[in-house]
């Protein structure tokens, strides 16, 4: 048998080297597993990646401890390479890597919608968008959809032509071209948008809003006509939702330009007072015409010259005389919070209004107070109003369900896109973690409109598809079988805002796959609350018949009194 003995100095150096290598290995192990855990916290990193890597690292560590090959040099080298490769894979798989969001700096950079870019700058933004779609969007897993790829190549060729001719392009024109590509995904969550800090706003908007006027048309074109002419500029799953958003664009010069609405040339006598018109050299001036319907049903058209479109500060100054009215209206007609409720103990109705799906302490405490009163006053009918809710965090629905007498409920299936990987989460029943002491088992009605979007739509789906209540109002703003959970970016050159979905959702009730959340009780959204309250109250008992003289008709002394109200 062969053996050797080290002197004390050599032994100290040898084992010291081993200890240093071991400490380095342990520190690197901690680093990589923290990196894995951090990434997995942000997104569900594929489990097999973590398991395989962990096994490899553990095997290498054991091998090094047992055999002590080259004092750990080989192990540390291999370990470091694996750690870096895996960390890079985690970054590539994480859809939120390098996302920018709506930072203050991003908003400050995003100025001058009519500012021009070179074709080369525009192409850089275009390629940035397509790279993010390829990496993140579920529909682009493995490769881009053919129609999307064709449109991208077409726009790129157009920009290449502009580059050769040294032509410029405005930021708004670039937004139109990019949105024309993204809209082909039929994903209402994936889009490009703008909000320029130097936008010019129609200064009369507040007056029409205060008067509760309804926009009918701009330059003689209805909102539906404007949408149809510019369909490719809207990423949507429900045309009615896109049409309802037209009003948000036509309040600014930039929005009007985005919709390809150009000012008309109108006589200055129709646009300005006599004194102002006399000082002007031209007989005509550019203007936009807006047609509104007033609350009394009358229709009126207004002509507004370009000088009526002002900066935000000028807009506020112009309407400053109504500032006290604005504040009083807010106090009287709008609760200060995004969530509020009222209890009608006499009729046994609780109305819970949620205008934004914000899952925070305010929501949770308000929800608890609501159900405390529901329990205390023995309320048997709940109305959840989501008509003005554009979405947010879907956990608000799960929290609501915890107060119901429901042991289990179904959740929807989903596909998760994580860079080069995709993961499918199958549908299944979820155990409802009910709050102790709460077990509401009465009637539930959810009010929806075309503005009920994203997480608000999902809230209604949870109630309807699990048979927990009924939906009243109008169809939802987007489809339950759709894409969602977005990652946001600022485009490098134009600073336009972009968001991309990285999940695909599937409806809980598979028999309704591809359908919007259609109401069980169809009614105009504005009338949904009163309609459901009347429905809960039930049919009114008619008064006892009165003995009239033969041939005597009530109201015969005045023919107008005999006309039923619903025939007016």
mmCIF file of N, CA and C in Angstrom, residues 151-250:
data_model
loop_
_atom_site.group_PDB
_atom_site.id
_atom_site.type_symbol
_atom_site.label_atom_id
_atom_site.label_comp_id
_atom_site.label_asym_id
_atom_site.label_seq_id
_atom_site.Cartn_x
_atom_site.Cartn_y
_atom_site.Cartn_z
ATOM 1 N N UNK A 151 -46.990 41.965 -42.594
ATOM 2 C CA UNK A 151 -47.222 43.389 -42.359
ATOM 3 C C UNK A 151 -45.949 44.065 -41.851
ATOM 4 N N UNK A 152 -45.220 43.379 -41.021
ATOM 5 C CA UNK A 152 -43.945 43.917 -40.524
ATOM 6 C C UNK A 152 -42.982 44.164 -41.682
ATOM 7 N N UNK A 153 -42.861 43.181 -42.560
ATOM 8 C CA UNK A 153 -41.964 43.331 -43.713
ATOM 9 C C UNK A 153 -42.421 44.459 -44.636
ATOM 10 N N UNK A 154 -43.741 44.584 -44.776
ATOM 11 C CA UNK A 154 -44.289 45.650 -45.621
ATOM 12 C C UNK A 154 -43.942 47.030 -45.054
ATOM 13 N N UNK A 155 -44.149 47.218 -43.753
ATOM 14 C CA UNK A 155 -43.845 48.506 -43.116
ATOM 15 C C UNK A 155 -42.352 48.777 -43.147
ATOM 16 N N UNK A 156 -41.565 47.733 -42.968
ATOM 17 C CA UNK A 156 -40.113 47.911 -42.994
ATOM 18 C C UNK A 156 -39.632 48.343 -44.384
ATOM 19 N N UNK A 157 -40.262 47.773 -45.407
ATOM 20 C CA UNK A 157 -39.924 48.175 -46.773
ATOM 21 C C UNK A 157 -40.285 49.641 -47.009
ATOM 22 N N UNK A 158 -41.441 50.062 -46.474
ATOM 23 C CA UNK A 158 -41.851 51.461 -46.607
ATOM 24 C C UNK A 158 -40.830 52.383 -45.936
ATOM 25 N N UNK A 159 -40.384 51.998 -44.740
ATOM 26 C CA UNK A 159 -39.408 52.823 -44.028
ATOM 27 C C UNK A 159 -38.054 52.803 -44.739
ATOM 28 N N UNK A 160 -37.727 51.682 -45.345
ATOM 29 C CA UNK A 160 -36.477 51.606 -46.102
ATOM 30 C C UNK A 160 -36.521 52.574 -47.280
ATOM 31 N N UNK A 161 -37.701 52.668 -47.927
ATOM 32 C CA UNK A 161 -37.876 53.617 -49.017
ATOM 33 C C UNK A 161 -37.726 55.056 -48.538
ATOM 34 N N UNK A 162 -38.319 55.353 -47.363
ATOM 35 C CA UNK A 162 -38.183 56.697 -46.798
ATOM 36 C C UNK A 162 -36.724 57.000 -46.465
ATOM 37 N N UNK A 163 -36.022 55.973 -46.011
ATOM 38 C CA UNK A 163 -34.608 56.151 -45.684
ATOM 39 C C UNK A 163 -33.803 56.522 -46.929
ATOM 40 N N UNK A 164 -34.093 55.845 -48.042
ATOM 41 C CA UNK A 164 -33.382 56.134 -49.287
ATOM 42 C C UNK A 164 -33.699 57.539 -49.778
ATOM 43 N N UNK A 165 -34.960 57.962 -49.565
ATOM 44 C CA UNK A 165 -35.371 59.298 -50.031
ATOM 45 C C UNK A 165 -35.101 60.381 -48.987
ATOM 46 N N UNK A 166 -34.557 59.950 -47.816
ATOM 47 C CA UNK A 166 -34.247 60.866 -46.713
ATOM 48 C C UNK A 166 -35.496 61.596 -46.227
ATOM 49 N N UNK A 167 -36.609 60.872 -46.192
ATOM 50 C CA UNK A 167 -37.867 61.429 -45.691
ATOM 51 C C UNK A 167 -37.990 61.188 -44.192
ATOM 52 N N UNK A 168 -38.709 62.060 -43.533
ATOM 53 C CA UNK A 168 -38.922 61.947 -42.093
ATOM 54 C C UNK A 168 -40.314 61.409 -41.795
ATOM 55 N N UNK A 169 -40.537 60.991 -40.553
ATOM 56 C CA UNK A 169 -41.837 60.458 -40.140
ATOM 57 C C UNK A 169 -42.137 60.984 -38.743
ATOM 58 N N UNK A 170 -43.381 61.384 -38.496
ATOM 59 C CA UNK A 170 -43.739 61.885 -37.168
ATOM 60 C C UNK A 170 -43.953 60.713 -36.216
ATOM 61 N N UNK A 171 -43.917 61.015 -34.935
ATOM 62 C CA UNK A 171 -44.135 59.973 -33.928
ATOM 63 C C UNK A 171 -45.550 59.394 -34.039
ATOM 64 N N UNK A 172 -46.506 60.248 -34.375
ATOM 65 C CA UNK A 172 -47.883 59.773 -34.514
ATOM 66 C C UNK A 172 -48.003 58.835 -35.711
ATOM 67 N N UNK A 173 -47.341 59.172 -36.810
ATOM 68 C CA UNK A 173 -47.364 58.289 -37.982
ATOM 69 C C UNK A 173 -46.701 56.950 -37.668
ATOM 70 N N UNK A 174 -45.638 56.979 -36.878
ATOM 71 C CA UNK A 174 -44.981 55.731 -36.482
ATOM 72 C C UNK A 174 -45.903 54.896 -35.609
ATOM 73 N N UNK A 175 -46.616 55.554 -34.693
ATOM 74 C CA UNK A 175 -47.570 54.838 -33.834
ATOM 75 C C UNK A 175 -48.638 54.156 -34.692
ATOM 76 N N UNK A 176 -49.113 54.827 -35.735
ATOM 77 C CA UNK A 176 -50.105 54.238 -36.631
ATOM 78 C C UNK A 176 -49.560 52.976 -37.299
ATOM 79 N N UNK A 177 -48.332 53.041 -37.772
ATOM 80 C CA UNK A 177 -47.739 51.903 -38.479
ATOM 81 C C UNK A 177 -47.525 50.715 -37.548
ATOM 82 N N UNK A 178 -47.036 50.987 -36.341
ATOM 83 C CA UNK A 178 -46.791 49.894 -35.387
ATOM 84 C C UNK A 178 -48.101 49.279 -34.921
ATOM 85 N N UNK A 179 -49.083 50.123 -34.626
ATOM 86 C CA UNK A 179 -50.373 49.595 -34.177
ATOM 87 C C UNK A 179 -51.048 48.805 -35.293
ATOM 88 N N UNK A 180 -50.807 49.195 -36.547
ATOM 89 C CA UNK A 180 -51.354 48.437 -37.673
ATOM 90 C C UNK A 180 -50.836 47.010 -37.712
ATOM 91 N N UNK A 181 -49.652 46.788 -37.140
ATOM 92 C CA UNK A 181 -49.096 45.435 -37.045
ATOM 93 C C UNK A 181 -49.653 44.713 -35.818
ATOM 94 N N UNK A 182 -49.584 45.367 -34.659
ATOM 95 C CA UNK A 182 -49.995 44.731 -33.409
ATOM 96 C C UNK A 182 -51.481 44.382 -33.386
ATOM 97 N N UNK A 183 -52.309 45.173 -34.069
ATOM 98 C CA UNK A 183 -53.755 44.901 -34.062
ATOM 99 C C UNK A 183 -54.090 43.562 -34.706
ATOM 100 N N UNK A 184 -53.180 43.026 -35.511
ATOM 101 C CA UNK A 184 -53.421 41.735 -36.153
ATOM 102 C C UNK A 184 -53.395 40.585 -35.154
ATOM 103 N N UNK A 185 -52.892 40.824 -33.961
ATOM 104 C CA UNK A 185 -52.882 39.790 -32.921
ATOM 105 C C UNK A 185 -54.257 39.596 -32.298
ATOM 106 N N UNK A 186 -55.172 40.527 -32.545
ATOM 107 C CA UNK A 186 -56.509 40.484 -31.921
ATOM 108 C C UNK A 186 -56.390 40.372 -30.402
ATOM 109 N N UNK A 187 -55.495 41.154 -29.863
ATOM 110 C CA UNK A 187 -55.208 41.157 -28.431
ATOM 111 C C UNK A 187 -55.371 42.583 -27.922
ATOM 112 N N UNK A 188 -56.419 42.821 -27.147
ATOM 113 C CA UNK A 188 -56.694 44.177 -26.672
ATOM 114 C C UNK A 188 -55.666 44.677 -25.665
ATOM 115 N N UNK A 189 -54.833 43.772 -25.140
ATOM 116 C CA UNK A 189 -53.825 44.176 -24.165
ATOM 117 C C UNK A 189 -52.479 44.511 -24.800
ATOM 118 N N UNK A 190 -52.260 44.102 -26.042
ATOM 119 C CA UNK A 190 -50.976 44.360 -26.704
ATOM 120 C C UNK A 190 -51.154 45.508 -27.684
ATOM 121 N N UNK A 191 -50.491 46.614 -27.415
ATOM 122 C CA UNK A 191 -50.674 47.800 -28.262
ATOM 123 C C UNK A 191 -49.558 48.806 -28.033
ATOM 124 N N UNK A 192 -49.561 49.825 -28.846
ATOM 125 C CA UNK A 192 -48.673 50.964 -28.663
ATOM 126 C C UNK A 192 -49.557 52.196 -28.489
ATOM 127 N N UNK A 193 -49.167 53.093 -27.607
ATOM 128 C CA UNK A 193 -50.001 54.264 -27.341
ATOM 129 C C UNK A 193 -49.118 55.466 -27.038
ATOM 130 N N UNK A 194 -49.745 56.615 -26.914
ATOM 131 C CA UNK A 194 -48.996 57.846 -26.656
ATOM 132 C C UNK A 194 -49.769 58.738 -25.708
ATOM 133 N N UNK A 195 -49.041 59.561 -24.998
ATOM 134 C CA UNK A 195 -49.617 60.564 -24.110
ATOM 135 C C UNK A 195 -48.583 61.677 -23.989
ATOM 136 N N UNK A 196 -48.564 62.552 -24.976
ATOM 137 C CA UNK A 196 -47.544 63.589 -25.047
ATOM 138 C C UNK A 196 -47.803 64.684 -24.019
ATOM 139 N N UNK A 197 -46.758 65.104 -23.337
ATOM 140 C CA UNK A 197 -46.934 66.108 -22.293
ATOM 141 C C UNK A 197 -47.266 67.480 -22.871
ATOM 142 N N UNK A 198 -47.026 67.679 -24.167
ATOM 143 C CA UNK A 198 -47.343 68.969 -24.773
ATOM 144 C C UNK A 198 -48.558 68.875 -25.697
ATOM 145 N N UNK A 199 -49.448 67.908 -25.424
ATOM 146 C CA UNK A 199 -50.646 67.743 -26.255
ATOM 147 C C UNK A 199 -51.509 69.003 -26.216
ATOM 148 N N UNK A 200 -52.281 69.186 -27.276
ATOM 149 C CA UNK A 200 -53.191 70.333 -27.362
ATOM 150 C C UNK A 200 -54.616 69.815 -27.218
ATOM 151 N N UNK A 201 -55.313 70.281 -26.176
ATOM 152 C CA UNK A 201 -56.630 69.763 -25.848
ATOM 153 C C UNK A 201 -57.730 70.751 -26.223
ATOM 154 N N UNK A 202 -58.864 70.220 -26.634
ATOM 155 C CA UNK A 202 -60.022 71.070 -26.919
ATOM 156 C C UNK A 202 -60.513 71.657 -25.602
ATOM 157 N N UNK A 203 -60.463 72.973 -25.500
ATOM 158 C CA UNK A 203 -60.737 73.612 -24.219
ATOM 159 C C UNK A 203 -62.210 73.547 -23.797
ATOM 160 N N UNK A 204 -63.091 73.155 -24.732
ATOM 161 C CA UNK A 204 -64.521 73.100 -24.407
ATOM 162 C C UNK A 204 -64.974 71.718 -23.937
ATOM 163 N N UNK A 205 -64.039 70.797 -23.811
ATOM 164 C CA UNK A 205 -64.406 69.425 -23.431
ATOM 165 C C UNK A 205 -65.103 69.396 -22.082
ATOM 166 N N UNK A 206 -64.562 70.133 -21.109
ATOM 167 C CA UNK A 206 -65.145 70.094 -19.775
ATOM 168 C C UNK A 206 -66.598 70.571 -19.780
ATOM 169 N N UNK A 207 -66.891 71.621 -20.557
ATOM 170 C CA UNK A 207 -68.266 72.138 -20.603
ATOM 171 C C UNK A 207 -69.236 71.067 -21.107
ATOM 172 N N UNK A 208 -68.806 70.310 -22.134
ATOM 173 C CA UNK A 208 -69.680 69.253 -22.658
ATOM 174 C C UNK A 208 -69.798 68.092 -21.667
ATOM 175 N N UNK A 209 -68.706 67.811 -20.972
ATOM 176 C CA UNK A 209 -68.749 66.746 -19.969
ATOM 177 C C UNK A 209 -69.666 67.125 -18.824
ATOM 178 N N UNK A 210 -69.550 68.365 -18.384
ATOM 179 C CA UNK A 210 -70.379 68.853 -17.288
ATOM 180 C C UNK A 210 -71.862 68.822 -17.659
ATOM 181 N N UNK A 211 -72.149 69.128 -18.927
ATOM 182 C CA UNK A 211 -73.542 69.130 -19.394
ATOM 183 C C UNK A 211 -74.048 67.720 -19.704
ATOM 184 N N UNK A 212 -73.156 66.720 -19.572
ATOM 185 C CA UNK A 212 -73.491 65.321 -19.854
ATOM 186 C C UNK A 212 -73.928 65.128 -21.303
ATOM 187 N N UNK A 213 -73.260 65.869 -22.191
ATOM 188 C CA UNK A 213 -73.520 65.704 -23.627
ATOM 189 C C UNK A 213 -72.909 64.388 -24.110
ATOM 190 N N UNK A 214 -73.533 63.804 -25.117
ATOM 191 C CA UNK A 214 -73.040 62.569 -25.718
ATOM 192 C C UNK A 214 -72.503 62.873 -27.109
ATOM 193 N N UNK A 215 -71.254 62.504 -27.361
ATOM 194 C CA UNK A 215 -70.647 62.746 -28.666
ATOM 195 C C UNK A 215 -71.297 61.868 -29.724
ATOM 196 N N UNK A 216 -71.749 62.491 -30.811
ATOM 197 C CA UNK A 216 -72.383 61.769 -31.913
ATOM 198 C C UNK A 216 -71.423 61.610 -33.083
ATOM 199 N N UNK A 217 -70.758 62.701 -33.470
ATOM 200 C CA UNK A 217 -69.878 62.635 -34.636
ATOM 201 C C UNK A 217 -68.824 63.730 -34.588
ATOM 202 N N UNK A 218 -67.778 63.539 -35.394
ATOM 203 C CA UNK A 218 -66.728 64.543 -35.591
ATOM 204 C C UNK A 218 -66.563 64.716 -37.089
ATOM 205 N N UNK A 219 -66.642 65.956 -37.539
ATOM 206 C CA UNK A 219 -66.592 66.259 -38.981
ATOM 207 C C UNK A 219 -67.624 65.449 -39.761
ATOM 208 N N UNK A 220 -68.765 65.243 -39.148
ATOM 209 C CA UNK A 220 -69.856 64.532 -39.823
ATOM 210 C C UNK A 220 -69.723 63.015 -39.812
ATOM 211 N N UNK A 221 -68.667 62.477 -39.201
ATOM 212 C CA UNK A 221 -68.474 61.022 -39.148
ATOM 213 C C UNK A 221 -68.808 60.514 -37.754
ATOM 214 N N UNK A 222 -69.668 59.498 -37.690
ATOM 215 C CA UNK A 222 -70.021 58.927 -36.395
ATOM 216 C C UNK A 222 -68.822 58.167 -35.827
ATOM 217 N N UNK A 223 -68.906 57.866 -34.549
ATOM 218 C CA UNK A 223 -67.818 57.115 -33.912
ATOM 219 C C UNK A 223 -67.623 55.751 -34.579
ATOM 220 N N UNK A 224 -68.701 55.119 -34.973
ATOM 221 C CA UNK A 224 -68.591 53.823 -35.644
ATOM 222 C C UNK A 224 -67.915 53.971 -37.011
ATOM 223 N N UNK A 225 -68.252 55.027 -37.730
ATOM 224 C CA UNK A 225 -67.629 55.258 -39.036
ATOM 225 C C UNK A 225 -66.142 55.547 -38.885
ATOM 226 N N UNK A 226 -65.798 56.318 -37.862
ATOM 227 C CA UNK A 226 -64.383 56.604 -37.612
ATOM 228 C C UNK A 226 -63.639 55.305 -37.304
ATOM 229 N N UNK A 227 -64.251 54.449 -36.505
ATOM 230 C CA UNK A 227 -63.619 53.167 -36.168
ATOM 231 C C UNK A 227 -63.436 52.292 -37.403
ATOM 232 N N UNK A 228 -64.488 52.182 -38.219
ATOM 233 C CA UNK A 228 -64.414 51.316 -39.397
ATOM 234 C C UNK A 228 -63.320 51.784 -40.361
ATOM 235 N N UNK A 229 -63.164 53.089 -40.492
ATOM 236 C CA UNK A 229 -62.132 53.625 -41.386
ATOM 237 C C UNK A 229 -60.726 53.437 -40.825
ATOM 238 N N UNK A 230 -60.631 53.243 -39.514
ATOM 239 C CA UNK A 230 -59.319 53.127 -38.873
ATOM 240 C C UNK A 230 -59.217 51.849 -38.038
ATOM 241 N N UNK A 231 -59.875 50.809 -38.458
ATOM 242 C CA UNK A 231 -59.947 49.575 -37.682
ATOM 243 C C UNK A 231 -58.557 49.061 -37.302
ATOM 244 N N UNK A 232 -57.619 49.162 -38.234
ATOM 245 C CA UNK A 232 -56.286 48.611 -37.992
ATOM 246 C C UNK A 232 -55.525 49.374 -36.902
ATOM 247 N N UNK A 233 -56.041 50.526 -36.484
ATOM 248 C CA UNK A 233 -55.378 51.313 -35.453
ATOM 249 C C UNK A 233 -55.847 50.946 -34.054
ATOM 250 N N UNK A 234 -56.650 49.890 -33.953
ATOM 251 C CA UNK A 234 -57.181 49.490 -32.653
ATOM 252 C C UNK A 234 -56.929 48.012 -32.403
ATOM 253 N N UNK A 235 -56.235 47.707 -31.312
ATOM 254 C CA UNK A 235 -56.094 46.327 -30.860
ATOM 255 C C UNK A 235 -57.322 46.038 -30.003
ATOM 256 N N UNK A 236 -58.198 45.193 -30.492
ATOM 257 C CA UNK A 236 -59.460 44.992 -29.796
ATOM 258 C C UNK A 236 -59.985 43.578 -29.974
ATOM 259 N N UNK A 237 -60.809 43.161 -29.034
ATOM 260 C CA UNK A 237 -61.494 41.872 -29.103
ATOM 261 C C UNK A 237 -63.001 42.075 -29.184
ATOM 262 N N UNK A 238 -63.418 43.320 -29.026
ATOM 263 C CA UNK A 238 -64.830 43.689 -29.083
ATOM 264 C C UNK A 238 -64.916 45.064 -29.736
ATOM 265 N N UNK A 239 -65.501 45.129 -30.927
ATOM 266 C CA UNK A 239 -65.578 46.395 -31.660
ATOM 267 C C UNK A 239 -66.244 47.488 -30.841
ATOM 268 N N UNK A 240 -67.261 47.112 -30.056
ATOM 269 C CA UNK A 240 -67.989 48.117 -29.281
ATOM 270 C C UNK A 240 -67.091 48.791 -28.254
ATOM 271 N N UNK A 241 -66.149 48.026 -27.718
ATOM 272 C CA UNK A 241 -65.205 48.610 -26.756
ATOM 273 C C UNK A 241 -64.326 49.651 -27.449
ATOM 274 N N UNK A 242 -63.816 49.307 -28.627
ATOM 275 C CA UNK A 242 -62.968 50.246 -29.371
ATOM 276 C C UNK A 242 -63.751 51.503 -29.737
ATOM 277 N N UNK A 243 -64.992 51.333 -30.170
ATOM 278 C CA UNK A 243 -65.823 52.484 -30.538
ATOM 279 C C UNK A 243 -66.057 53.390 -29.328
ATOM 280 N N UNK A 244 -66.234 52.774 -28.171
ATOM 281 C CA UNK A 244 -66.466 53.572 -26.964
ATOM 282 C C UNK A 244 -65.242 54.390 -26.576
ATOM 283 N N UNK A 245 -64.064 54.007 -27.082
ATOM 284 C CA UNK A 245 -62.838 54.720 -26.745
ATOM 285 C C UNK A 245 -62.522 55.861 -27.711
ATOM 286 N N UNK A 246 -63.300 55.991 -28.778
ATOM 287 C CA UNK A 246 -63.050 57.052 -29.757
ATOM 288 C C UNK A 246 -63.050 58.424 -29.097
ATOM 289 N N UNK A 247 -63.954 58.621 -28.156
ATOM 290 C CA UNK A 247 -64.054 59.906 -27.476
ATOM 291 C C UNK A 247 -62.776 60.323 -26.771
ATOM 292 N N UNK A 248 -61.957 59.352 -26.362
ATOM 293 C CA UNK A 248 -60.700 59.676 -25.698
ATOM 294 C C UNK A 248 -59.680 60.282 -26.659
ATOM 295 N N UNK A 249 -59.817 59.954 -27.946
ATOM 296 C CA UNK A 249 -58.859 60.440 -28.946
ATOM 297 C C UNK A 249 -59.229 61.823 -29.466
ATOM 298 N N UNK A 250 -60.509 62.081 -29.667
ATOM 299 C CA UNK A 250 -60.923 63.299 -30.368
ATOM 300 C C UNK A 250 -60.888 64.542 -29.488
#
